[in-house]
CSV table of C-alpha atoms in Angstrom, one decimal:
chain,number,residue,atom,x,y,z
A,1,UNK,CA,-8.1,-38.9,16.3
A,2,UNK,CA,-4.4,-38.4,16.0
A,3,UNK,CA,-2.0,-39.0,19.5
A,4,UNK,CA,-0.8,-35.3,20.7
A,5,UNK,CA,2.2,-36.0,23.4
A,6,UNK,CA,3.4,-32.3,24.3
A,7,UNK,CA,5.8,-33.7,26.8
A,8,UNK,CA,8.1,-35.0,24.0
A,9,UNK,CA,9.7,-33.6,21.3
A,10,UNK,CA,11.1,-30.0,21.3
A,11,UNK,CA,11.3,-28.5,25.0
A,12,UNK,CA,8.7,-25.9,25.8
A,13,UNK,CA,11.2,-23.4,26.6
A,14,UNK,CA,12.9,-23.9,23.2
A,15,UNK,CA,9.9,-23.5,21.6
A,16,UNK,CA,8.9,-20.4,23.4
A,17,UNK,CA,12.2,-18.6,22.6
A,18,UNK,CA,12.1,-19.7,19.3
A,19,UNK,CA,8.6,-18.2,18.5
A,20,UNK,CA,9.6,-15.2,19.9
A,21,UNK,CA,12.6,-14.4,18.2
A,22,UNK,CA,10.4,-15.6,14.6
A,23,UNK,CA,8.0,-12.6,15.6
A,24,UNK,CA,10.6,-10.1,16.8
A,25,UNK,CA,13.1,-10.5,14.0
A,26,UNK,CA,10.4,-10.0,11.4
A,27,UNK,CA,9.2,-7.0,13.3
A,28,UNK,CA,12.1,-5.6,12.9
A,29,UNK,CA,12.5,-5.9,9.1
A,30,UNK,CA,8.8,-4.1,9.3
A,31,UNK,CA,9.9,-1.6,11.5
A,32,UNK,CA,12.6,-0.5,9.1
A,33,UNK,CA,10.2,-0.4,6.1
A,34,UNK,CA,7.5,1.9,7.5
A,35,UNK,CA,10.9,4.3,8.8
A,36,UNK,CA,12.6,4.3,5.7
A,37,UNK,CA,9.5,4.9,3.8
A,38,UNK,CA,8.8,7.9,6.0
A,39,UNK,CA,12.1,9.3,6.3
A,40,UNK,CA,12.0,9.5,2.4
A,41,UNK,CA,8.6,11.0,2.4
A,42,UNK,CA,7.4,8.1,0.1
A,43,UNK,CA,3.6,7.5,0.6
A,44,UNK,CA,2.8,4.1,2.6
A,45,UNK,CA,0.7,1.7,0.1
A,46,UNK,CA,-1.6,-1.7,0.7
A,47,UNK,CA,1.7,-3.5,0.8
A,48,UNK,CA,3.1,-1.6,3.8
A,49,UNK,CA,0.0,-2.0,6.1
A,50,UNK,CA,-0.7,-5.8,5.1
A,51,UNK,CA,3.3,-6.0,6.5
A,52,UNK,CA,2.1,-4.7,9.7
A,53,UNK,CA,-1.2,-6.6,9.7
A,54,UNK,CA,1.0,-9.6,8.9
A,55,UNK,CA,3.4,-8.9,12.1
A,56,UNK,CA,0.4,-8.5,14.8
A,57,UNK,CA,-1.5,-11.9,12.8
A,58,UNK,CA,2.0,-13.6,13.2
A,59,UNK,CA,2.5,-12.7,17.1
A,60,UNK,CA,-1.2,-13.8,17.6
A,61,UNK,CA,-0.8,-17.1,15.9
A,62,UNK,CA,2.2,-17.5,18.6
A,63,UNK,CA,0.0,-16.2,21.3
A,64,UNK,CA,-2.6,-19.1,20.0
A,65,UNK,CA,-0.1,-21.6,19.7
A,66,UNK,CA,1.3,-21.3,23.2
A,67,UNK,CA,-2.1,-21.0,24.5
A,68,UNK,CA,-2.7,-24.9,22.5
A,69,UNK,CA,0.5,-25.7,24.0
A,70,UNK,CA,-0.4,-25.1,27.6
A,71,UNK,CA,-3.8,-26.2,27.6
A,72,UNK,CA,-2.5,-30.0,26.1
A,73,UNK,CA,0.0,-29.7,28.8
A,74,UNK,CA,-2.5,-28.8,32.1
A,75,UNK,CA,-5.0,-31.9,33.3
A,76,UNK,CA,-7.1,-29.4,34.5
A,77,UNK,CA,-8.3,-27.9,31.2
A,78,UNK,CA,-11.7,-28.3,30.1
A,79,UNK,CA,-12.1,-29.8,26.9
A,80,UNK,CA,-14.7,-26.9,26.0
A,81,UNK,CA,-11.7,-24.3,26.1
A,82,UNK,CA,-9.3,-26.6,23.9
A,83,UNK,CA,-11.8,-27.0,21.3
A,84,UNK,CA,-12.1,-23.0,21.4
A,85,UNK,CA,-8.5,-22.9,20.9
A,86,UNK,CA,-8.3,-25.5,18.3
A,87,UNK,CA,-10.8,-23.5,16.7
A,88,UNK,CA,-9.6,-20.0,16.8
A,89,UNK,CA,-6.0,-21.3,15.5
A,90,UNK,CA,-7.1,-22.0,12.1
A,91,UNK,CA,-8.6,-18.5,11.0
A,92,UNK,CA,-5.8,-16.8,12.9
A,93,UNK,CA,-3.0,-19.0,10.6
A,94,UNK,CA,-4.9,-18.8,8.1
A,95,UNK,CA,-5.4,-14.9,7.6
A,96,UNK,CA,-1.7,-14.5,8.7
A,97,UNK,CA,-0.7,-16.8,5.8
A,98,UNK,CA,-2.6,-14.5,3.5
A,99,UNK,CA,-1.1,-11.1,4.8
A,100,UNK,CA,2.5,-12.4,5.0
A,101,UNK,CA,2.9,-13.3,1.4
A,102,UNK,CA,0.7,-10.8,-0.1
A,103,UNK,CA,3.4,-7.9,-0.1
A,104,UNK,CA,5.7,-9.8,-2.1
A,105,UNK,CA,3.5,-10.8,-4.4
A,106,UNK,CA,2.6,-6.7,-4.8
A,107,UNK,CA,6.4,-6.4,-4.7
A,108,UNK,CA,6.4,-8.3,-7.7
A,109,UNK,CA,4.1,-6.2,-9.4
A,110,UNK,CA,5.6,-3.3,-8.5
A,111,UNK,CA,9.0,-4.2,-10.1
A,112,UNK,CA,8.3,-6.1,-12.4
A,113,UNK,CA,5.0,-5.0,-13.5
A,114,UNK,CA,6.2,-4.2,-16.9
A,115,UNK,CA,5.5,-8.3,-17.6
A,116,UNK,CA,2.1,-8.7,-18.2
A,117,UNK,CA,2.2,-12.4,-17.4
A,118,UNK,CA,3.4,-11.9,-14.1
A,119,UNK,CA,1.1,-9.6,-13.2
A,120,UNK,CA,-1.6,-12.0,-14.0
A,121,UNK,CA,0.0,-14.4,-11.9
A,122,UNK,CA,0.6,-12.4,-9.3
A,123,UNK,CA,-3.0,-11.3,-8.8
A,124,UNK,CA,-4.3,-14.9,-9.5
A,125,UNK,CA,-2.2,-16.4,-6.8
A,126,UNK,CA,-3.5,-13.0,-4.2
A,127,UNK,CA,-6.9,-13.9,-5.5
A,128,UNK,CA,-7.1,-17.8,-5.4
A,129,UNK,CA,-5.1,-17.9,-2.0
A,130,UNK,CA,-7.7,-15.3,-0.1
A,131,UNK,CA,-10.7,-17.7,-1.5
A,132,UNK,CA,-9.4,-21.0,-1.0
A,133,UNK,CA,-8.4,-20.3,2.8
A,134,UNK,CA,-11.2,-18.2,3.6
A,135,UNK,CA,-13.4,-21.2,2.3
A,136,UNK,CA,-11.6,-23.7,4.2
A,137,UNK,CA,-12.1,-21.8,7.4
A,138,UNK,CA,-15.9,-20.9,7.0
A,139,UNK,CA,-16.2,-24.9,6.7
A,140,UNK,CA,-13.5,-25.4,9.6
A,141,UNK,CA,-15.4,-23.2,11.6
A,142,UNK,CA,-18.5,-24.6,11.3
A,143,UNK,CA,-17.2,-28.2,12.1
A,144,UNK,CA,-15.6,-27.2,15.2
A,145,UNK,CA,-17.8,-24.5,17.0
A,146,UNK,CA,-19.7,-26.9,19.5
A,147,UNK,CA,-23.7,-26.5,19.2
A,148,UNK,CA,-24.6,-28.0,22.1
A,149,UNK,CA,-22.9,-31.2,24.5
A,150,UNK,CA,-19.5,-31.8,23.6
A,151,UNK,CA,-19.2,-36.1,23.0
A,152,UNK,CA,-16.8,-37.7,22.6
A,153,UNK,CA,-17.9,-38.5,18.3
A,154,UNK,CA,-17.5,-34.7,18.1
A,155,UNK,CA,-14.3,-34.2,19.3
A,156,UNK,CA,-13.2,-37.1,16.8
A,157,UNK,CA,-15.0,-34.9,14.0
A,158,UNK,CA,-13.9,-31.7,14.9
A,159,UNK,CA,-10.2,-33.2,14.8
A,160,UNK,CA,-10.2,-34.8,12.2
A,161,UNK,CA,-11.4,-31.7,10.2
A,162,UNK,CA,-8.8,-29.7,11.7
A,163,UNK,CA,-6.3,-32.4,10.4
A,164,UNK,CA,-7.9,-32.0,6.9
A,165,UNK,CA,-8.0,-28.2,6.6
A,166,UNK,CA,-4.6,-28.1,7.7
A,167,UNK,CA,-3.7,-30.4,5.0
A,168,UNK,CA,-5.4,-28.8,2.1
A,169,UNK,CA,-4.6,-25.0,3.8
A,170,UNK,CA,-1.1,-26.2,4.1
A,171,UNK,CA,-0.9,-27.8,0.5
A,172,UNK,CA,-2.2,-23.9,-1.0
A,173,UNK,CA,0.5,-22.1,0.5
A,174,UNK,CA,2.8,-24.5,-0.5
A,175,UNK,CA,1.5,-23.8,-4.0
A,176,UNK,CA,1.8,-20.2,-3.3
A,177,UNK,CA,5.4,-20.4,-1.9
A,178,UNK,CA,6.8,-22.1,-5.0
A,179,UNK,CA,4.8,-19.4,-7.6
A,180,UNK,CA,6.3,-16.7,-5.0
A,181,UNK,CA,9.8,-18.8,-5.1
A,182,UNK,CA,10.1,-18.9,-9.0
A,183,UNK,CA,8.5,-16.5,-11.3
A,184,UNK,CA,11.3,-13.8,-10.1
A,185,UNK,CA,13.9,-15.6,-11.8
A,186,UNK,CA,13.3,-15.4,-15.7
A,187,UNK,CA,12.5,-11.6,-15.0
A,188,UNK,CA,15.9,-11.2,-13.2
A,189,UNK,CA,17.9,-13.5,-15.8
A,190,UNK,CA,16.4,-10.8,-18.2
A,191,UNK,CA,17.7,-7.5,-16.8
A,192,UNK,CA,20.6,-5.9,-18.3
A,193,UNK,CA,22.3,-5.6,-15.3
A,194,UNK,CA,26.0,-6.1,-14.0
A,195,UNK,CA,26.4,-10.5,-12.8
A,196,UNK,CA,27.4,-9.3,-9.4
A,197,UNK,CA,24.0,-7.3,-8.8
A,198,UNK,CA,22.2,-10.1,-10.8
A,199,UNK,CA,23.3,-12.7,-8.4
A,200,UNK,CA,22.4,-10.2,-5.7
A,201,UNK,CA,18.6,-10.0,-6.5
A,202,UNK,CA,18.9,-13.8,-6.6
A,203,UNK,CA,20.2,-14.6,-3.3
A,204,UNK,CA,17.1,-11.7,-1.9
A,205,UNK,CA,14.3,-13.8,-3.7
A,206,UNK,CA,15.8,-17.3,-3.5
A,207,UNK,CA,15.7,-16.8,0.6
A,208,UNK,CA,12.1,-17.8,-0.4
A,209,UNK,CA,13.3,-21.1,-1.2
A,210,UNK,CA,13.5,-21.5,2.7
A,211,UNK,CA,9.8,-20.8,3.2
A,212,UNK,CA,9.1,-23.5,0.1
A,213,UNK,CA,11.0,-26.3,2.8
A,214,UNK,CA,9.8,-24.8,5.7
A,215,UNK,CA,6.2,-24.9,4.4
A,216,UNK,CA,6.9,-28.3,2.4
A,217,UNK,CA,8.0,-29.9,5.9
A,218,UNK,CA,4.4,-28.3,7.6
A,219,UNK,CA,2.6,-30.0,5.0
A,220,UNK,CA,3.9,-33.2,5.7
A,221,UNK,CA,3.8,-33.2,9.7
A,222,UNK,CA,-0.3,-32.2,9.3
A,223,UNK,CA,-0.4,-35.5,6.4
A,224,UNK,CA,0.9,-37.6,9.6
A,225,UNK,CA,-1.4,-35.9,12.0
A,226,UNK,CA,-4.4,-36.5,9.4
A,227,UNK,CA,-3.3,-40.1,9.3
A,228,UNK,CA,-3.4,-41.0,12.9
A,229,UNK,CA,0.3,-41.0,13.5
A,230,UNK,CA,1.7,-38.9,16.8
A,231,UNK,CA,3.2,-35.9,16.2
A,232,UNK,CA,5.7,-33.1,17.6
A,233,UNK,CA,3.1,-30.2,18.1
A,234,UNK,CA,5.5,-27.9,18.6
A,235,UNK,CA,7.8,-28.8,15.8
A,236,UNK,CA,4.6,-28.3,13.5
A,237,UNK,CA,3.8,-25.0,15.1
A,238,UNK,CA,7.6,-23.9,14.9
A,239,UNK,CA,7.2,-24.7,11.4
A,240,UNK,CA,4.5,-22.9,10.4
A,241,UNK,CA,6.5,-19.6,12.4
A,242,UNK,CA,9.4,-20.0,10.5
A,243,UNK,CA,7.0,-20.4,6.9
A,244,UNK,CA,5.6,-17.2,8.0
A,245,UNK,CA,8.4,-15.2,9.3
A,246,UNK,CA,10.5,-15.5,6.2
A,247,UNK,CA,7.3,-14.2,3.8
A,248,UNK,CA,7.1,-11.1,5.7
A,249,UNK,CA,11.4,-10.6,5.3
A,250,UNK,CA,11.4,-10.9,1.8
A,251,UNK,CA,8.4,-8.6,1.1
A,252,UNK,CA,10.8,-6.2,3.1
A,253,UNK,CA,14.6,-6.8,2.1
A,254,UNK,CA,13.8,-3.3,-0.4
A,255,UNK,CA,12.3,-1.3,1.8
A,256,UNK,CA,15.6,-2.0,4.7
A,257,UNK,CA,17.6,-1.0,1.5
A,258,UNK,CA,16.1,2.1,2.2
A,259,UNK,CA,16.3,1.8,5.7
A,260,UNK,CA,20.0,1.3,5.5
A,261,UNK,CA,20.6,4.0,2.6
A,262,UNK,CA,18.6,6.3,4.7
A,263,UNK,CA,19.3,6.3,8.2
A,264,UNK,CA,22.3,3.8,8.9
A,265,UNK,CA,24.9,5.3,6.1
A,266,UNK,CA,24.5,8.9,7.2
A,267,UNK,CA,24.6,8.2,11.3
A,268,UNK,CA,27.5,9.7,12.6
A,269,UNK,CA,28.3,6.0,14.3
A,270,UNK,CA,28.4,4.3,10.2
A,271,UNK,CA,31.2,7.2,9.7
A,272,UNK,CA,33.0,6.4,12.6
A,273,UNK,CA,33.2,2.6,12.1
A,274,UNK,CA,34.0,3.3,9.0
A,275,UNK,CA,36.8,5.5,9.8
A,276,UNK,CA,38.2,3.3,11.9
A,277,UNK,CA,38.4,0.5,9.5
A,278,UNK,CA,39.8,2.5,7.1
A,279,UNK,CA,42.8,3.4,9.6
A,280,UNK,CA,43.2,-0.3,10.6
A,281,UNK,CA,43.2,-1.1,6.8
A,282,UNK,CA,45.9,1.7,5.7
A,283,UNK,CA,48.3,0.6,8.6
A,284,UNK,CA,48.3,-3.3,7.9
A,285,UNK,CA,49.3,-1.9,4.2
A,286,UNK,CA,51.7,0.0,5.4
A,287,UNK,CA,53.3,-3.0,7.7
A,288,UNK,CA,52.9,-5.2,4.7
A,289,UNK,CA,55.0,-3.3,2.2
A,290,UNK,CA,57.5,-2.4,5.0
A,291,UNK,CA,57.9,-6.1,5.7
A,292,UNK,CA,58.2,-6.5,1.5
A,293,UNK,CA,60.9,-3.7,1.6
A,294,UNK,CA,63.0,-5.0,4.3
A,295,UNK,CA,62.8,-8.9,2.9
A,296,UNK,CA,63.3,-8.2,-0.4
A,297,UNK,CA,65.4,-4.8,-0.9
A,298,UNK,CA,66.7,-3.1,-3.6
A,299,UNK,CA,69.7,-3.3,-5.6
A,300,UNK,CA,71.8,-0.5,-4.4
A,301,UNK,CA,75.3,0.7,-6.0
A,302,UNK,CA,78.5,1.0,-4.4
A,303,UNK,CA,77.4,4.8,-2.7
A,304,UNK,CA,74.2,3.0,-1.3
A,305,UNK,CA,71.8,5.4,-3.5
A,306,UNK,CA,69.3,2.8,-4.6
A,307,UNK,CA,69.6,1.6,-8.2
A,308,UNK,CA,65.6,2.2,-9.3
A,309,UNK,CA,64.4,5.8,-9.7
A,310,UNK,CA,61.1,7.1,-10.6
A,311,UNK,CA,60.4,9.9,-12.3
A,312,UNK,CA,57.6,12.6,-11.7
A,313,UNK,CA,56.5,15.3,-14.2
A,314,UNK,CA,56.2,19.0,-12.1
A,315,UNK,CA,54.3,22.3,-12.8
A,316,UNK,CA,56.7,23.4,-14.4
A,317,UNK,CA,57.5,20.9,-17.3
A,318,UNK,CA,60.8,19.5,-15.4
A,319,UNK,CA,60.8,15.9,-14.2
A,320,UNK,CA,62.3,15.2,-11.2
A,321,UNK,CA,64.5,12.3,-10.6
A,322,UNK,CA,64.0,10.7,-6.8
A,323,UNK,CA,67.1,8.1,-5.0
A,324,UNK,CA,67.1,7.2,-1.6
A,325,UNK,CA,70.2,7.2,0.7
A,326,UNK,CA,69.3,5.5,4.0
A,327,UNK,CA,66.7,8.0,5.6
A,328,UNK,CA,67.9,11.0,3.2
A,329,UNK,CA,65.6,11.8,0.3
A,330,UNK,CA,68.0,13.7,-2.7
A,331,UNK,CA,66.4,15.2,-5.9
A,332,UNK,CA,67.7,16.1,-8.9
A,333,UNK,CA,65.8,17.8,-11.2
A,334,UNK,CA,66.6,17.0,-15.2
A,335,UNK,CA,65.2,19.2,-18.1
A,336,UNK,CA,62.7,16.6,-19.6
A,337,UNK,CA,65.0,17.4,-23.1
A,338,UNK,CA,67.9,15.9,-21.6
A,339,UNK,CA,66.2,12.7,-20.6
C-alpha cells in the first residue's frame, strides 16, 4: 500500500486556491459559449450541454478531492468514510474525463467533418474512451465497496486497485489527449487560408499540447503510487484539475469567438476603450513627426518659403501649389497646362 503524507508537498491553501480558480476559469469559458450561442439564436447541441455537465463533474471531482484531502489530514476519520471517498473519486474523475474532452472531439467533427477519416477517429476515440473507463470503474467499484468488516488485507486490495485503475484510466486519456492534440494539424496545414490565420488555428488547438503534459505527468505520479513509492496527493490531484480544465477551454475557444464578436465588440465600454486608444495613438504620431520636423528640417531659400512643395489636384482641374512661411500657409494656384 503506497505511503500518502498530506502534510508535505504543496500547501493545502495552495491547493485549495488552485482548484478553484481551475473550475472557475473554465466556467467561464462555458459561460460565454452557452451566451453567445443564445445571443445569436443558434440552437444548443450535445456539445454545449456535455460543456456544462463537464463544469459541474469538474467542481465535484474538486469537492471530492478536498474531501480526500481532509479526511487523510484529520486522526479522527474513520477508515469506513475514506474508503467511501476513495471510492466515489474514481467514477466522479472518470465521467468528468469523458465529458471534458468529448466536445472537442464533436468540435472536430463539426469543422472538419468533411474528412471522413477524422470522423472515424473522432467517434472511435468518443466510443473507446466511454467503454474503457466505464469498465474500469464497474471493476473499481466492485473492489472497493466494503461487503462486510473492513481488514486490514482489504484496505491493501482496495488500494492497490485504485492505484491500478488510475494507471490504466490515466494511460486512456493520455491516448485520447494526443489523438485530440494531433489529428487537427494536417486538416489545418490543408486549408487555403492566409499563414497568419493558419498559425492562429494552431496556437487554439496546440493549447492541447498542455493537457498531453499535464495528463502525461498524472500518469506518471499514479505509476509511482502503484509502485509503493510516496507521493504528493495534492500535486496528483492538481494535475488531474489542470488535464481537465484545459479540455473543457479548447472545446470552447469558438464559441468565446462568438462571445466576443457578439457581446464584447458592440458594448458601449469596447467603443470607448477603443476610442481612447485611438486618441492616445494619433497624438504620439503627431509628437513623433513634430519631433522629426524640428530635428531634421527642411531646406528653406533665402525668403524662408520652404524649398519642397506638394501639389494637390482640385475640383476644378487646377493644382494647387502649397509653401510654408513660418506659421503662414500661401497657395498659389497653377493651371495644370503650365506645369
Amino acid at each position: 500500500m503506497s505511503s500518502i503524507d498530506v502534510s508535505q508537498g504543496i500547501p493545502t491553501h495552495v491547493f485549495l486556491g488552485v482548484g478553484v480558480f481551475l473550475v472557475v476559469l473554465p466556467a467561464l469559458f462555458v459561460t460565454a459559449r452557452f451566451a453567445g450561442s443564445v445571443k445569436i439564436g443558434k440552437k444548443l447541441k450535445a456539445a454545449d450541454w456535455l460543456s456544462l455537465v463537464a463544469v459541474i463533474l469538474l467542481a465535484g471531482t474538486l469537492a471530492n478531492f478536498i474531501l480526500i484531502v481532509k479526511a487523510l489530514s484529520s486522526p479522527t476519520t474513520s477508515v469506513l468514510y475514506l474508503v467511501q471517498l476513495v471510492a466515489a473519486s474514481g467514477p466522479v474523475a472518470a465521467s468528468t474525463t469523458w465529458a471534458a474532452k468529448a466536445p472537442i472531439l464533436f468540435l472536430y467533427v463539426q469543422i472538419f467533418g468533411v474528412k471522413p477519416w477524422l470522423r472515424i477517429i473522432s467517434y472511435i476515440t468518443l466510443a473507446f474512451t466511454f467503454l474503457w473507463l466505464l469498465g474500469w470503474n464497474i471493476w473499481l467499484l466492485y473492489k472497493d465497496v466494503p461487503r462486510g468488516v473492513i481488514t486490514p488485507i482489504f484496505l491493501a486490495e482496495s488500494a492497490y486497485s485504485g492505484s491500478v485503475a488510475g494507471v490504466a484510466s490515466g494511460a486512456v486519456g493520455l491516448a485520447a489527449d494526443v489523438v485530440i492534440f494531433l489529428i487537427p494539424i494536417p486538416v489545418i496545414r490543408e486549408l487555403h487560408l492566409p499563414l497568419a490565420k493558419k498559425i492562429g488555428l494552431f496556437v487554439v488547438f496546440l493549447t492541447g499540447l498542455l493537457a498531453v503534459v499535464a495528463s502525461a505527468i498524472g500518469v506518471y505520479f499514479k505509476q509511482l503510487s502503484l509502485s509503493g513509492t510516496s507521493t504528493d496527493i495534492k500535486a496528483a490531484m492538481i494535475l488531474t484539475l489542470i488535464e481537465l480544465s484545459i479540455a473543457i477551454i479548447v472545446g470552447c475557444v469558438p464559441a468565446v469567438a462568438t462571445f466576443w464578436n457578439s457581446f464584447i465588440i458592440e458594448s458601449g465600454f469596447y467603443s470607448m476603450i477603443t476610442s481612447v486608444f485611438s486618441r492616445v495613438s494619433l497624438a504620439r504620431s503627431t509628437r513623433s513627426k513634430k519631433s522629426q520636423q524640428s530635428t531634421h528640417p527642411e531646406n528653406t531659400s533665402e525668403y524662408g518659403m520652404t524649398a519642397g512643395h506638394t501639389y494637390d489636384i482640385l475640383d476644378d482641374g487646377i493644382s494647387a501649389k502649397r509653401s510654408i512661411r513660418s506659421h503662414e500657409q500661401f497657395v498659389t494656384a497653377i493651371p495644370l497646362r503650365e506645369l
